[in-house]
Coordinates of C-alpha atoms in Angstrom, one line a residue:
Chain A
M1 CA -33.5 -8.6 9.1
D2 CA -31.8 -9.3 12.5
S3 CA -29.2 -6.8 13.2
K4 CA -25.7 -8.2 13.8
I5 CA -24.7 -5.6 16.3
T6 CA -26.9 -3.5 18.5
R7 CA -26.0 0.1 19.6
N8 CA -25.2 -1.1 23.2
E9 CA -22.7 -3.6 21.7
V10 CA -21.2 -0.8 19.6
R11 CA -20.7 1.1 22.8
H12 CA -19.1 -1.8 24.5
V13 CA -16.7 -2.4 21.6
A14 CA -15.8 1.3 21.6
L15 CA -14.8 0.8 25.1
L16 CA -12.6 -2.3 24.3
A17 CA -11.0 -0.3 21.5
R18 CA -10.4 2.7 23.7
L19 CA -12.5 5.0 21.5
E20 CA -15.3 7.4 22.6
L21 CA -17.9 7.9 20.1
S22 CA -20.4 10.8 20.0
Q23 CA -24.0 10.0 19.9
S24 CA -24.2 10.6 16.2
E25 CA -20.9 8.6 15.4
E26 CA -22.4 5.7 17.5
E27 CA -25.6 5.7 15.5
L28 CA -23.7 5.8 12.2
M29 CA -21.3 3.3 13.2
T30 CA -24.1 0.9 14.3
G31 CA -25.6 1.1 10.8
Q32 CA -22.4 0.7 8.9
M33 CA -21.0 -2.1 11.0
N34 CA -24.4 -4.0 10.5
T35 CA -24.2 -3.6 6.7
I36 CA -20.6 -4.7 6.7
L37 CA -21.1 -7.6 9.0
E38 CA -24.2 -8.7 7.1
Y39 CA -21.9 -8.8 4.0
M40 CA -19.4 -10.9 6.0
G41 CA -22.1 -13.5 6.4
K42 CA -21.2 -14.5 2.8
L43 CA -18.3 -16.6 4.3
N44 CA -20.8 -18.9 5.9
E45 CA -21.7 -20.3 2.4
L46 CA -18.3 -22.2 2.6
D47 CA -17.8 -25.3 4.6
T48 CA -14.5 -24.8 6.3
K49 CA -14.7 -27.5 9.0
E50 CA -11.7 -29.4 7.7
V51 CA -9.7 -26.2 6.6
E52 CA -6.7 -25.1 8.6
A53 CA -6.5 -21.3 9.2
T54 CA -3.8 -19.2 7.5
T55 CA -2.2 -16.5 9.7
H56 CA 0.7 -16.0 7.3
A57 CA 0.9 -16.4 3.6
I58 CA 4.4 -17.6 3.7
E59 CA 5.7 -20.3 5.9
L60 CA 7.4 -18.8 8.9
R61 CA 10.0 -20.3 11.1
N62 CA 10.9 -19.1 14.6
V63 CA 13.9 -16.8 14.4
F64 CA 16.4 -17.2 17.1
R65 CA 19.3 -14.9 17.8
E66 CA 22.0 -14.7 20.4
D67 CA 21.0 -13.2 23.7
R68 CA 23.4 -10.3 23.8
V69 CA 23.2 -6.6 24.3
V70 CA 23.3 -4.5 21.1
P71 CA 22.7 -0.7 20.8
S72 CA 19.2 0.5 20.6
L73 CA 17.3 3.8 20.5
D74 CA 18.8 5.9 23.3
R75 CA 16.6 7.5 26.0
K76 CA 16.7 11.0 24.5
D77 CA 15.5 9.8 21.1
S78 CA 12.9 7.5 22.8
L79 CA 11.4 10.4 24.7
A80 CA 11.7 12.9 21.8
N81 CA 8.2 12.4 20.4
A82 CA 6.3 12.0 23.8
P83 CA 3.6 14.5 24.5
G84 CA 4.6 14.3 28.2
A85 CA 8.2 13.5 29.6
D86 CA 10.4 14.6 32.2
G87 CA 13.7 13.7 30.6
V88 CA 13.8 10.3 32.2
N89 CA 10.2 9.0 32.0
F90 CA 7.1 9.3 30.0
V91 CA 4.6 11.3 32.1
V92 CA 0.9 10.3 32.2
P93 CA -2.1 11.4 34.2
R94 CA -2.5 9.7 37.6
V95 CA -3.4 6.0 37.3
L96 CA -4.1 5.5 41.0
Chain B
M1 CA 13.6 17.4 -23.3
D2 CA 11.6 17.4 -20.1
I3 CA 13.4 15.6 -17.3
H4 CA 10.2 15.1 -15.4
S5 CA 8.8 12.9 -18.1
L6 CA 11.7 10.4 -18.1
P7 CA 12.0 7.1 -16.2
M8 CA 14.6 6.8 -13.5
H9 CA 16.9 4.7 -15.7
R10 CA 17.0 7.2 -18.5
I11 CA 17.7 10.1 -15.9
H12 CA 20.5 8.0 -14.4
D13 CA 22.0 7.4 -17.9
L14 CA 21.9 11.2 -18.5
L15 CA 23.5 11.9 -15.1
E16 CA 26.2 9.3 -15.5
S17 CA 27.1 10.6 -18.9
R18 CA 27.1 14.2 -17.5
Q19 CA 24.5 15.4 -20.0
I20 CA 22.6 16.7 -17.1
G21 CA 23.5 17.5 -13.4
A22 CA 22.0 16.1 -10.3
V23 CA 21.2 19.6 -8.9
E24 CA 19.7 20.5 -12.3
T25 CA 17.5 17.4 -12.0
V26 CA 16.4 18.1 -8.5
L27 CA 15.6 21.7 -9.3
A28 CA 13.6 20.7 -12.3
F29 CA 11.4 18.4 -10.2
L30 CA 11.1 21.0 -7.3
E31 CA 10.0 23.6 -9.8
R32 CA 7.4 21.4 -11.2
I33 CA 6.2 20.5 -7.7
S34 CA 5.7 24.1 -6.8
S35 CA 3.8 24.8 -10.0
I36 CA 1.8 21.5 -10.4
D37 CA 1.4 20.1 -6.9
P38 CA -1.0 22.7 -5.6
E39 CA -3.4 21.1 -8.1
V40 CA -2.5 17.5 -7.5
N41 CA -1.8 17.5 -3.7
A42 CA 0.5 14.5 -4.0
Y43 CA 2.9 15.6 -1.3
L44 CA 2.5 16.0 2.5
A45 CA 6.1 17.3 2.9
T46 CA 9.0 18.2 0.5
F47 CA 12.7 18.4 1.3
G48 CA 13.9 20.9 -1.3
E49 CA 16.9 22.1 0.5
K50 CA 18.1 18.6 1.7
A51 CA 17.5 17.1 -1.8
T52 CA 19.6 19.8 -3.4
E53 CA 22.4 19.4 -0.9
E54 CA 22.4 15.7 -1.7
A55 CA 22.5 16.3 -5.4
K56 CA 25.5 18.7 -5.0
L57 CA 27.4 15.7 -3.5
F58 CA 26.9 13.8 -6.8
D59 CA 27.8 16.8 -9.0
S60 CA 31.0 17.4 -7.0
G61 CA 32.0 13.9 -7.2
A62 CA 31.8 13.2 -3.5
R63 CA 29.1 10.6 -4.4
Q64 CA 29.1 8.4 -7.4
F65 CA 26.4 7.7 -9.9
S66 CA 28.0 4.2 -10.2
A67 CA 26.6 3.5 -6.7
S68 CA 23.5 1.9 -8.3
P69 CA 21.5 2.1 -11.6
I70 CA 19.2 4.6 -9.8
A71 CA 21.8 6.7 -8.0
G72 CA 21.2 10.5 -8.2
T73 CA 17.5 10.1 -9.2
P74 CA 15.0 11.9 -7.2
I75 CA 12.2 9.8 -5.6
A76 CA 9.2 10.2 -3.2
I77 CA 8.2 8.1 -0.3
K78 CA 4.8 7.3 1.0
D79 CA 4.3 8.9 4.3
V80 CA 3.9 5.6 6.2
I81 CA 7.6 4.8 5.8
C82 CA 10.2 6.2 8.4
M83 CA 13.0 8.5 7.4
R84 CA 15.2 9.6 10.2
G85 CA 14.7 13.2 11.2
T86 CA 11.6 13.9 9.1
S87 CA 8.0 13.7 10.0
T88 CA 5.8 10.6 9.5
T89 CA 2.2 11.3 9.7
C90 CA 0.6 8.3 8.0
G91 CA -2.0 10.8 6.8
S92 CA -3.4 10.9 10.4
R93 CA -3.8 13.7 12.9
I94 CA -2.7 11.4 15.6
L95 CA 0.8 11.5 14.3
Q96 CA 0.9 15.1 13.5
G97 CA 4.4 16.4 14.5
F98 CA 5.9 12.9 15.0
V99 CA 9.5 12.9 13.8
S100 CA 11.1 9.5 13.0
P101 CA 13.9 8.6 15.2
Y102 CA 15.3 6.1 12.8
D103 CA 15.3 5.0 9.1
A104 CA 13.2 2.3 7.7
T105 CA 15.3 -0.4 6.2
V106 CA 14.1 0.5 2.7
T107 CA 15.0 4.1 3.4
E108 CA 18.5 3.2 4.5
K109 CA 19.0 0.8 1.5
L110 CA 17.9 3.7 -0.8
R111 CA 20.3 6.2 0.8
R112 CA 23.0 3.6 0.0
A113 CA 21.8 3.2 -3.6
G114 CA 22.1 7.0 -3.9
S115 CA 18.4 8.0 -4.1
I116 CA 17.6 11.6 -3.5
F117 CA 14.4 12.1 -1.5
L118 CA 12.1 14.8 -2.8
G119 CA 9.5 14.3 -0.1
K120 CA 6.7 12.3 1.5
T121 CA 3.5 11.5 -0.3
N122 CA -0.1 11.6 0.7
L123 CA -2.2 8.5 1.6
D124 CA -5.3 7.3 3.1
E125 CA -5.0 7.5 6.9
F126 CA -2.7 4.6 7.9
A127 CA -3.1 3.3 4.4
M128 CA -6.7 2.3 5.0
G129 CA -8.6 3.3 1.9
S130 CA -8.9 3.0 -1.9
S131 CA -9.1 6.6 -2.8
T132 CA -6.7 8.7 -0.7
E133 CA -9.8 10.7 0.4
N134 CA -9.2 9.3 3.9
S135 CA -6.0 11.5 4.5
A136 CA -6.6 13.9 7.4
Y137 CA -4.5 16.5 5.5
L138 CA -5.2 16.6 1.8
K139 CA -7.2 15.2 -1.1
T140 CA -5.0 14.1 -3.7
R141 CA -6.3 14.5 -7.3
N142 CA -5.9 12.1 -10.2
P143 CA -3.5 13.9 -12.7
W144 CA -5.6 12.5 -15.6
D145 CA -8.8 14.2 -14.3
I146 CA -8.5 16.4 -11.2
G147 CA -12.1 15.7 -10.5
R148 CA -11.3 12.1 -9.8
V149 CA -9.4 10.2 -7.1
P150 CA -5.9 8.8 -7.7
G151 CA -6.9 5.5 -6.1
G152 CA -5.4 4.5 -2.8
S153 CA -4.0 4.1 -0.4
S154 CA -0.7 5.0 -2.2
G155 CA -2.6 7.8 -4.2
G156 CA 0.0 10.4 -3.5
S157 CA 2.9 8.3 -4.7
A158 CA 1.0 7.2 -7.9
A159 CA -0.2 10.7 -8.7
A160 CA 3.3 12.1 -8.1
V161 CA 4.8 9.7 -10.6
A162 CA 2.0 10.2 -13.2
A163 CA 2.3 14.0 -12.9
G164 CA 6.1 14.0 -13.2
L165 CA 6.6 15.3 -9.6
C166 CA 9.2 12.6 -8.9
A167 CA 11.1 10.2 -11.0
G168 CA 9.9 7.1 -9.0
A169 CA 8.2 6.4 -5.7
L170 CA 7.6 3.9 -3.0
G171 CA 4.2 2.8 -1.9
T172 CA 2.8 0.2 0.3
D173 CA 0.2 -2.6 -0.6
T174 CA -1.9 -4.3 2.0
G175 CA -4.9 -5.2 -0.2
G176 CA -4.1 -3.5 -3.5
S177 CA -2.7 -0.1 -2.3
I178 CA 0.1 0.0 -4.8
R179 CA -1.6 -1.7 -7.8
Q180 CA -5.0 0.1 -7.7
P181 CA -3.7 3.7 -7.6
S182 CA -1.0 2.7 -10.2
S183 CA -3.9 1.5 -12.5
F184 CA -5.9 4.6 -11.8
C185 CA -3.0 6.9 -12.5
G186 CA -1.5 5.0 -15.6
V187 CA 1.9 4.0 -14.0
V188 CA 3.6 0.8 -13.1
G189 CA 3.1 -0.5 -9.5
L190 CA 4.5 -3.7 -8.1
K191 CA 3.5 -5.4 -4.9
P192 CA 6.3 -7.8 -4.0
T193 CA 5.7 -11.2 -2.4
Y194 CA 5.1 -11.0 1.3
G195 CA 8.5 -11.3 2.9
R196 CA 10.6 -10.0 -0.2
V197 CA 11.0 -6.5 1.3
S198 CA 11.7 -5.6 4.9
R199 CA 8.9 -4.0 6.8
F200 CA 11.1 -2.6 9.5
G201 CA 10.3 1.1 9.8
L202 CA 7.0 0.8 7.9
V203 CA 4.3 1.9 10.2
A204 CA 2.1 -1.2 10.6
F205 CA -1.5 -1.5 9.3
A206 CA -2.0 -5.3 8.9
S207 CA 1.2 -7.0 9.5
S208 CA 0.5 -10.3 7.7
L209 CA -0.3 -8.4 4.6
D210 CA 1.7 -5.2 4.4
Q211 CA 4.5 -5.0 1.7
I212 CA 6.5 -2.1 0.4
G213 CA 7.0 -1.8 -3.3
P214 CA 7.9 0.5 -6.2
I215 CA 5.6 2.9 -8.3
T216 CA 7.4 3.9 -11.4
R217 CA 7.0 5.2 -14.9
D218 CA 8.0 2.0 -16.6
V219 CA 8.7 -1.7 -15.8
E220 CA 12.5 -1.3 -16.0
D221 CA 12.3 1.3 -13.2
A222 CA 10.1 -1.0 -11.1
A223 CA 12.8 -3.8 -11.5
L224 CA 15.7 -1.4 -10.5
L225 CA 13.7 0.0 -7.5
L226 CA 12.8 -3.4 -6.3
Q227 CA 16.4 -4.5 -6.7
A228 CA 17.4 -1.6 -4.3
I229 CA 14.9 -2.5 -1.6
A230 CA 14.6 -6.3 -1.7
G231 CA 16.2 -8.9 0.6
Y232 CA 16.3 -10.3 4.0
D233 CA 16.6 -8.0 7.0
P234 CA 17.4 -9.4 10.5
A235 CA 15.3 -6.4 11.8
D236 CA 12.1 -8.0 10.2
S237 CA 11.8 -11.6 11.1
T238 CA 9.1 -12.0 8.5
S239 CA 11.5 -11.1 5.7
V240 CA 12.6 -14.1 3.8
D241 CA 16.2 -15.1 3.4
L242 CA 16.2 -16.1 -0.2
P243 CA 18.7 -14.8 -2.9
V244 CA 17.5 -11.7 -4.8
P245 CA 17.8 -12.2 -8.5
D246 CA 19.0 -9.6 -11.0
Y247 CA 15.5 -8.2 -12.1
R248 CA 16.7 -6.0 -14.8
A249 CA 18.7 -8.9 -16.4
G250 CA 15.6 -11.1 -16.8
L251 CA 13.3 -8.3 -18.4
K252 CA 14.5 -9.0 -22.0
Q253 CA 13.7 -12.6 -22.1
P254 CA 10.7 -13.2 -24.4
I255 CA 7.5 -14.6 -23.1
E256 CA 7.1 -17.1 -25.9
G257 CA 5.9 -20.4 -24.6
L258 CA 4.8 -19.0 -21.2
R259 CA 1.3 -20.2 -20.2
L260 CA -0.8 -17.1 -19.0
G261 CA -3.9 -18.1 -16.9
I262 CA -7.0 -16.0 -17.4
P263 CA -9.2 -16.4 -14.2
R264 CA -12.9 -16.5 -15.2
Q265 CA -13.9 -15.0 -11.9
Y266 CA -12.1 -11.8 -12.9
F267 CA -14.4 -11.1 -15.8
I268 CA -17.6 -10.5 -14.1
E269 CA -20.7 -8.4 -14.4
G270 CA -20.1 -4.9 -13.1
T271 CA -16.8 -4.6 -14.7
H272 CA -16.6 -1.4 -16.7
P273 CA -16.9 -2.6 -20.4
E274 CA -13.9 -0.5 -21.5
V275 CA -11.8 -2.0 -18.7
E276 CA -12.8 -5.5 -19.8
K277 CA -12.1 -4.6 -23.5
A278 CA -8.7 -3.2 -22.8
V279 CA -7.7 -6.2 -20.7
R280 CA -9.0 -8.7 -23.4
E281 CA -6.9 -6.7 -25.9
A282 CA -3.9 -6.9 -23.7
I283 CA -4.3 -10.7 -23.4
A284 CA -4.4 -10.8 -27.2
T285 CA -1.2 -8.9 -27.3
C286 CA 0.5 -11.4 -24.9
K287 CA -0.8 -14.1 -27.2
N288 CA 0.7 -12.4 -30.2
L289 CA 4.0 -12.3 -28.2
G290 CA 4.0 -16.0 -28.2
A291 CA 2.3 -16.8 -24.8
T292 CA -0.3 -19.5 -24.5
I293 CA -3.5 -18.4 -23.0
V294 CA -5.1 -20.8 -20.6
D295 CA -8.5 -20.6 -19.0
I296 CA -8.3 -21.0 -15.2
S297 CA -10.6 -20.9 -12.2
L298 CA -10.0 -19.2 -8.9
P299 CA -13.2 -20.4 -7.3
H300 CA -13.0 -18.5 -4.0
T301 CA -12.3 -15.1 -5.5
E302 CA -15.7 -13.7 -4.5
Y303 CA -14.9 -14.4 -0.9
G304 CA -11.8 -12.4 -0.9
I305 CA -13.4 -9.1 0.1
A306 CA -15.2 -10.5 3.2
A307 CA -12.2 -12.5 4.4
Y308 CA -9.8 -9.4 3.8
Y309 CA -12.2 -6.9 5.5
I310 CA -12.2 -9.2 8.6
I311 CA -8.5 -10.0 8.7
A312 CA -7.0 -6.6 7.9
P313 CA -9.2 -4.6 10.4
A314 CA -8.5 -7.3 13.0
E315 CA -4.7 -6.8 12.7
A316 CA -5.1 -3.2 12.5
S317 CA -7.2 -3.0 15.7
S318 CA -4.2 -4.6 17.4
N319 CA -1.4 -2.7 15.7
L320 CA -3.2 0.6 16.2
A321 CA -3.5 0.0 20.0
R322 CA 0.0 1.7 20.2
Y323 CA -1.4 5.1 19.6
D324 CA -2.4 5.9 23.2
G325 CA -1.1 9.4 23.7
V326 CA 1.8 8.4 25.8
K327 CA 4.9 7.6 23.7
Y328 CA 4.2 9.7 20.7
G329 CA 1.4 11.4 18.8
H330 CA -1.5 13.4 19.9
R331 CA -2.6 13.5 23.5
A332 CA -6.0 15.0 24.5
Q333 CA -6.0 17.8 27.1
N334 CA -7.8 17.8 30.4
S335 CA -8.3 14.1 30.8
A336 CA -9.8 12.8 34.0
D337 CA -7.5 9.8 34.3
L338 CA -5.4 7.5 32.2
M339 CA -8.3 5.6 30.6
D340 CA -10.0 8.9 29.7
M341 CA -6.9 10.1 28.1
Y342 CA -6.5 7.0 26.0
R343 CA -10.1 7.2 24.7
K344 CA -10.1 11.0 24.1
S345 CA -6.7 11.0 22.5
R346 CA -7.6 8.3 20.1
S347 CA -11.0 9.6 19.3
E348 CA -9.6 13.0 18.5
G349 CA -6.6 11.7 16.6
F350 CA -8.2 9.1 14.3
G351 CA -10.5 9.6 11.3
S352 CA -13.7 7.9 10.6
E353 CA -12.4 5.1 8.4
V354 CA -9.7 4.2 10.8
K355 CA -12.2 4.2 13.7
R356 CA -14.6 2.0 11.7
R357 CA -11.8 -0.5 11.0
I358 CA -10.6 -0.5 14.7
M359 CA -14.3 -1.1 15.8
L360 CA -14.7 -4.0 13.2
G361 CA -11.4 -5.5 14.1
T362 CA -12.0 -5.3 17.8
Y363 CA -15.5 -6.8 17.3
V364 CA -14.4 -9.8 15.2
L365 CA -11.7 -10.6 17.7
S366 CA -13.9 -10.2 20.8
A367 CA -15.1 -13.1 22.8
G368 CA -18.0 -15.0 21.2
Y369 CA -17.3 -13.6 17.7
Y370 CA -13.7 -14.7 17.1
E371 CA -14.6 -18.2 15.7
A372 CA -17.5 -16.9 13.5
Y373 CA -15.4 -14.1 11.9
Y374 CA -11.7 -14.0 12.5
K375 CA -11.2 -17.8 12.4
K376 CA -13.7 -18.3 9.6
A377 CA -11.8 -15.6 7.5
S378 CA -8.4 -17.2 8.2
Q379 CA -9.8 -20.5 6.9
V380 CA -11.2 -18.9 3.8
R381 CA -7.7 -17.3 3.3
T382 CA -6.3 -20.8 3.1
L383 CA -8.8 -21.7 0.4
I384 CA -7.8 -18.5 -1.5
G385 CA -4.2 -19.5 -1.2
R386 CA -4.9 -22.9 -2.5
D387 CA -6.8 -21.6 -5.5
F388 CA -3.6 -19.9 -6.6
L389 CA -1.3 -22.9 -5.9
E390 CA -3.6 -25.0 -8.0
A391 CA -3.7 -22.3 -10.7
F392 CA 0.1 -22.2 -10.9
E393 CA 0.0 -25.9 -11.8
K394 CA -1.8 -25.0 -15.0
C395 CA -0.1 -21.7 -15.8
D396 CA 3.1 -19.8 -15.1
A397 CA 1.4 -16.4 -14.3
I398 CA -2.1 -14.9 -14.2
V399 CA -3.4 -12.0 -16.2
A400 CA -6.5 -10.0 -15.1
P401 CA -7.8 -6.5 -14.6
V402 CA -6.5 -4.5 -11.5
S403 CA -9.8 -2.9 -10.8
P404 CA -13.2 -3.3 -12.2
I405 CA -13.5 0.3 -12.7
P406 CA -11.4 3.2 -13.8
A407 CA -10.8 6.2 -11.4
F408 CA -14.0 7.4 -9.8
R409 CA -15.0 10.9 -8.8
L410 CA -14.1 12.5 -5.5
G411 CA -16.8 11.8 -3.1
E412 CA -18.5 9.2 -5.2
K413 CA -17.9 6.3 -2.8
S414 CA -16.8 8.1 0.4
E415 CA -20.2 7.9 2.0
D416 CA -20.6 4.2 1.6
P417 CA -17.7 2.2 3.1
L418 CA -18.9 -1.2 1.7
Q419 CA -19.1 0.1 -1.8
M420 CA -15.5 1.4 -1.5
Y421 CA -14.4 -2.1 -0.1
L422 CA -16.2 -3.9 -3.0
S423 CA -14.0 -2.0 -5.6
D424 CA -11.0 -4.0 -4.2
V425 CA -12.3 -7.3 -5.5
F426 CA -9.5 -8.1 -7.9
T427 CA -6.5 -7.0 -5.8
L428 CA -7.4 -8.6 -2.3
P429 CA -7.0 -12.4 -3.2
A430 CA -3.3 -11.9 -4.3
S431 CA -2.6 -10.0 -0.9
L432 CA -4.2 -12.7 1.1
A433 CA -2.1 -15.3 -0.7
G434 CA 0.9 -13.2 -0.4
I435 CA 1.9 -13.5 -4.1
P436 CA 3.5 -10.7 -6.1
G437 CA 1.4 -8.7 -8.5
I438 CA 2.0 -5.8 -10.8
S439 CA -0.2 -3.1 -12.5
V440 CA 1.0 -2.1 -15.9
P441 CA -0.8 0.5 -18.2
C442 CA -2.9 -1.3 -20.8
G443 CA -5.2 1.3 -22.2
F444 CA -7.5 4.3 -21.7
T445 CA -11.3 4.7 -21.4
S446 CA -13.1 7.1 -23.9
E447 CA -12.8 9.7 -21.1
N448 CA -9.0 9.3 -21.2
L449 CA -8.8 7.5 -17.9
P450 CA -5.9 5.0 -17.6
I451 CA -6.6 1.2 -17.2
G452 CA -4.2 -1.3 -15.6
L453 CA -3.4 -4.8 -16.4
Q454 CA -2.7 -7.0 -13.5
I455 CA -0.1 -9.7 -13.7
L456 CA 0.2 -12.2 -10.7
G457 CA 2.9 -14.8 -10.2
P458 CA 3.9 -17.5 -7.8
H459 CA 5.6 -16.6 -4.5
F460 CA 9.0 -15.0 -5.1
R461 CA 8.5 -14.8 -8.9
E462 CA 8.8 -11.0 -9.2
D463 CA 11.2 -11.8 -12.0
L464 CA 8.5 -13.5 -14.0
V465 CA 5.9 -10.9 -13.3
L466 CA 8.3 -8.1 -14.3
R467 CA 9.4 -9.9 -17.4
I468 CA 5.8 -10.4 -18.7
A469 CA 5.0 -6.8 -17.9
N470 CA 8.2 -5.5 -19.5
Q471 CA 7.4 -7.6 -22.8
F472 CA 3.8 -6.3 -22.8
E473 CA 5.0 -2.7 -22.1
Q474 CA 7.6 -2.8 -24.8
A475 CA 5.0 -4.0 -27.3
T476 CA 2.6 -1.1 -26.5
D477 CA 2.8 2.7 -25.9
F478 CA 0.4 3.3 -23.1
H479 CA 3.3 4.0 -20.6
L480 CA 4.4 6.8 -22.8
K481 CA 1.4 8.9 -22.6
N482 CA 1.4 11.7 -20.0
P483 CA -1.5 13.5 -18.3
E484 CA -1.7 17.3 -18.9
V485 CA -1.7 19.0 -15.7
K486 CA -1.7 22.8 -16.2
G487 CA -0.7 24.0 -12.8
G488 CA -1.1 27.4 -11.3
G489 CA -4.6 26.5 -10.1
K490 CA -5.6 25.9 -6.6
C491 CA -7.9 23.1 -5.4
K492 CA -6.9 22.4 -1.8

């Protein structure tokens, strides 16, 4: 059986997902993702060439509103849960 | 009389006629929580003091029991729904210590309706799971057999209602997370139509599927709790601006003449024989009540699992990108740079099922795989939706099992993610189609484990689903049985 996803790909997907997996997690994840993706192959039994994709079960219309300022969460409340903040901004490790 | 074994509408009647007091009621539940919950582990947090204060307002006349038909009754909220000033963990380490700065719309609506909040209930981390074993904090037990899971992901809410640890509760359903635990715990659970209830303040898992709904002791309570939370909300642009009918008023209408569809794909090999038997008997009961039974086909049912477990993780991988250790939640110490902080914080904060779904979702959305997986699944979703539309031309509602199996043992499926996913086979299609569905008790196995009957209706026909469920419930006595939880033990 061809594997759907290799360990190297798992490492790459983890990077895209901003996760860091340990060696053993990586190995387990590769096996489990292969089993699951193998199962997903079931969908190929269906011919969907002419079928439109559904992104929402209920018909959605664009919702417009007046462009005016209304009260929103204030700065103090917005920063209250931050692991790093200086009272004005979120504080993060150096970017540059 | 045990207050804890009464439905909300009965408690409300007693409160309004001053036969019991609101504080007395709250204290009765709090006392039961302290004696029983160490065994059940339904709650992640309780608000004893605040709840008692709220109750005093009712007893003193500062608040009126006439505020709504559930005013003054104590309820529990799944810990994925925000309540201002209280913690919302989503069962995850990554949100440990997070305090909601605002109320979800449903919380605000319930405050206005006079609900008294007893606490927040346990769940699978970010509502991802079918057993509540994925919570980072507690393993909730099934009150009918503490060696078994309560189902999930709203396992804490379902177990709390079943064990009499609250009068009613809110859960959320993305792929069956209200219906399946309600079935496993022998209570009533309703997943409303997508868009019927505002999702504002519900922490997002899969935004095109998530819906908040009631978990209660009987169908009348489900109608009343839905009434209190349903309706359009400008803060959730996917909520639908349609009138909300009077759900309780419709319950009494007989089901005579209604056509109930029995989908042959929901009676398959692998279904527990006692589950099938109970559901077949329930169908016979509906027939005796005057319903016409129609054989129907939902041909794409077997593709629901594959489609769901592509679409939901894809949406989750995007929604959960917000947990970055910056705005809230866990931040890893000693990171070399910003990227390192993101990766370490997320890896330390998320549990294994959440990581697995983020990985799957990221993979199926990534360049080169999008068409083969995500697009394909979204097309199959269309076919599943069409199945239901076509079925509802032949029948008014659909009757089927909720789950092919009754509550399983703790640990029985937790090592094999795919086996766990497969157990959702009968709840996922309705979620993908966005239609309403209810689980109502319809029997017990020889091991005294509850079995649920699933009733599905067309979009925005909660009234019909509730009416059928109520007529079935009133013709049976399964909902009147209570589990015996001794309390005093410890199994944390």
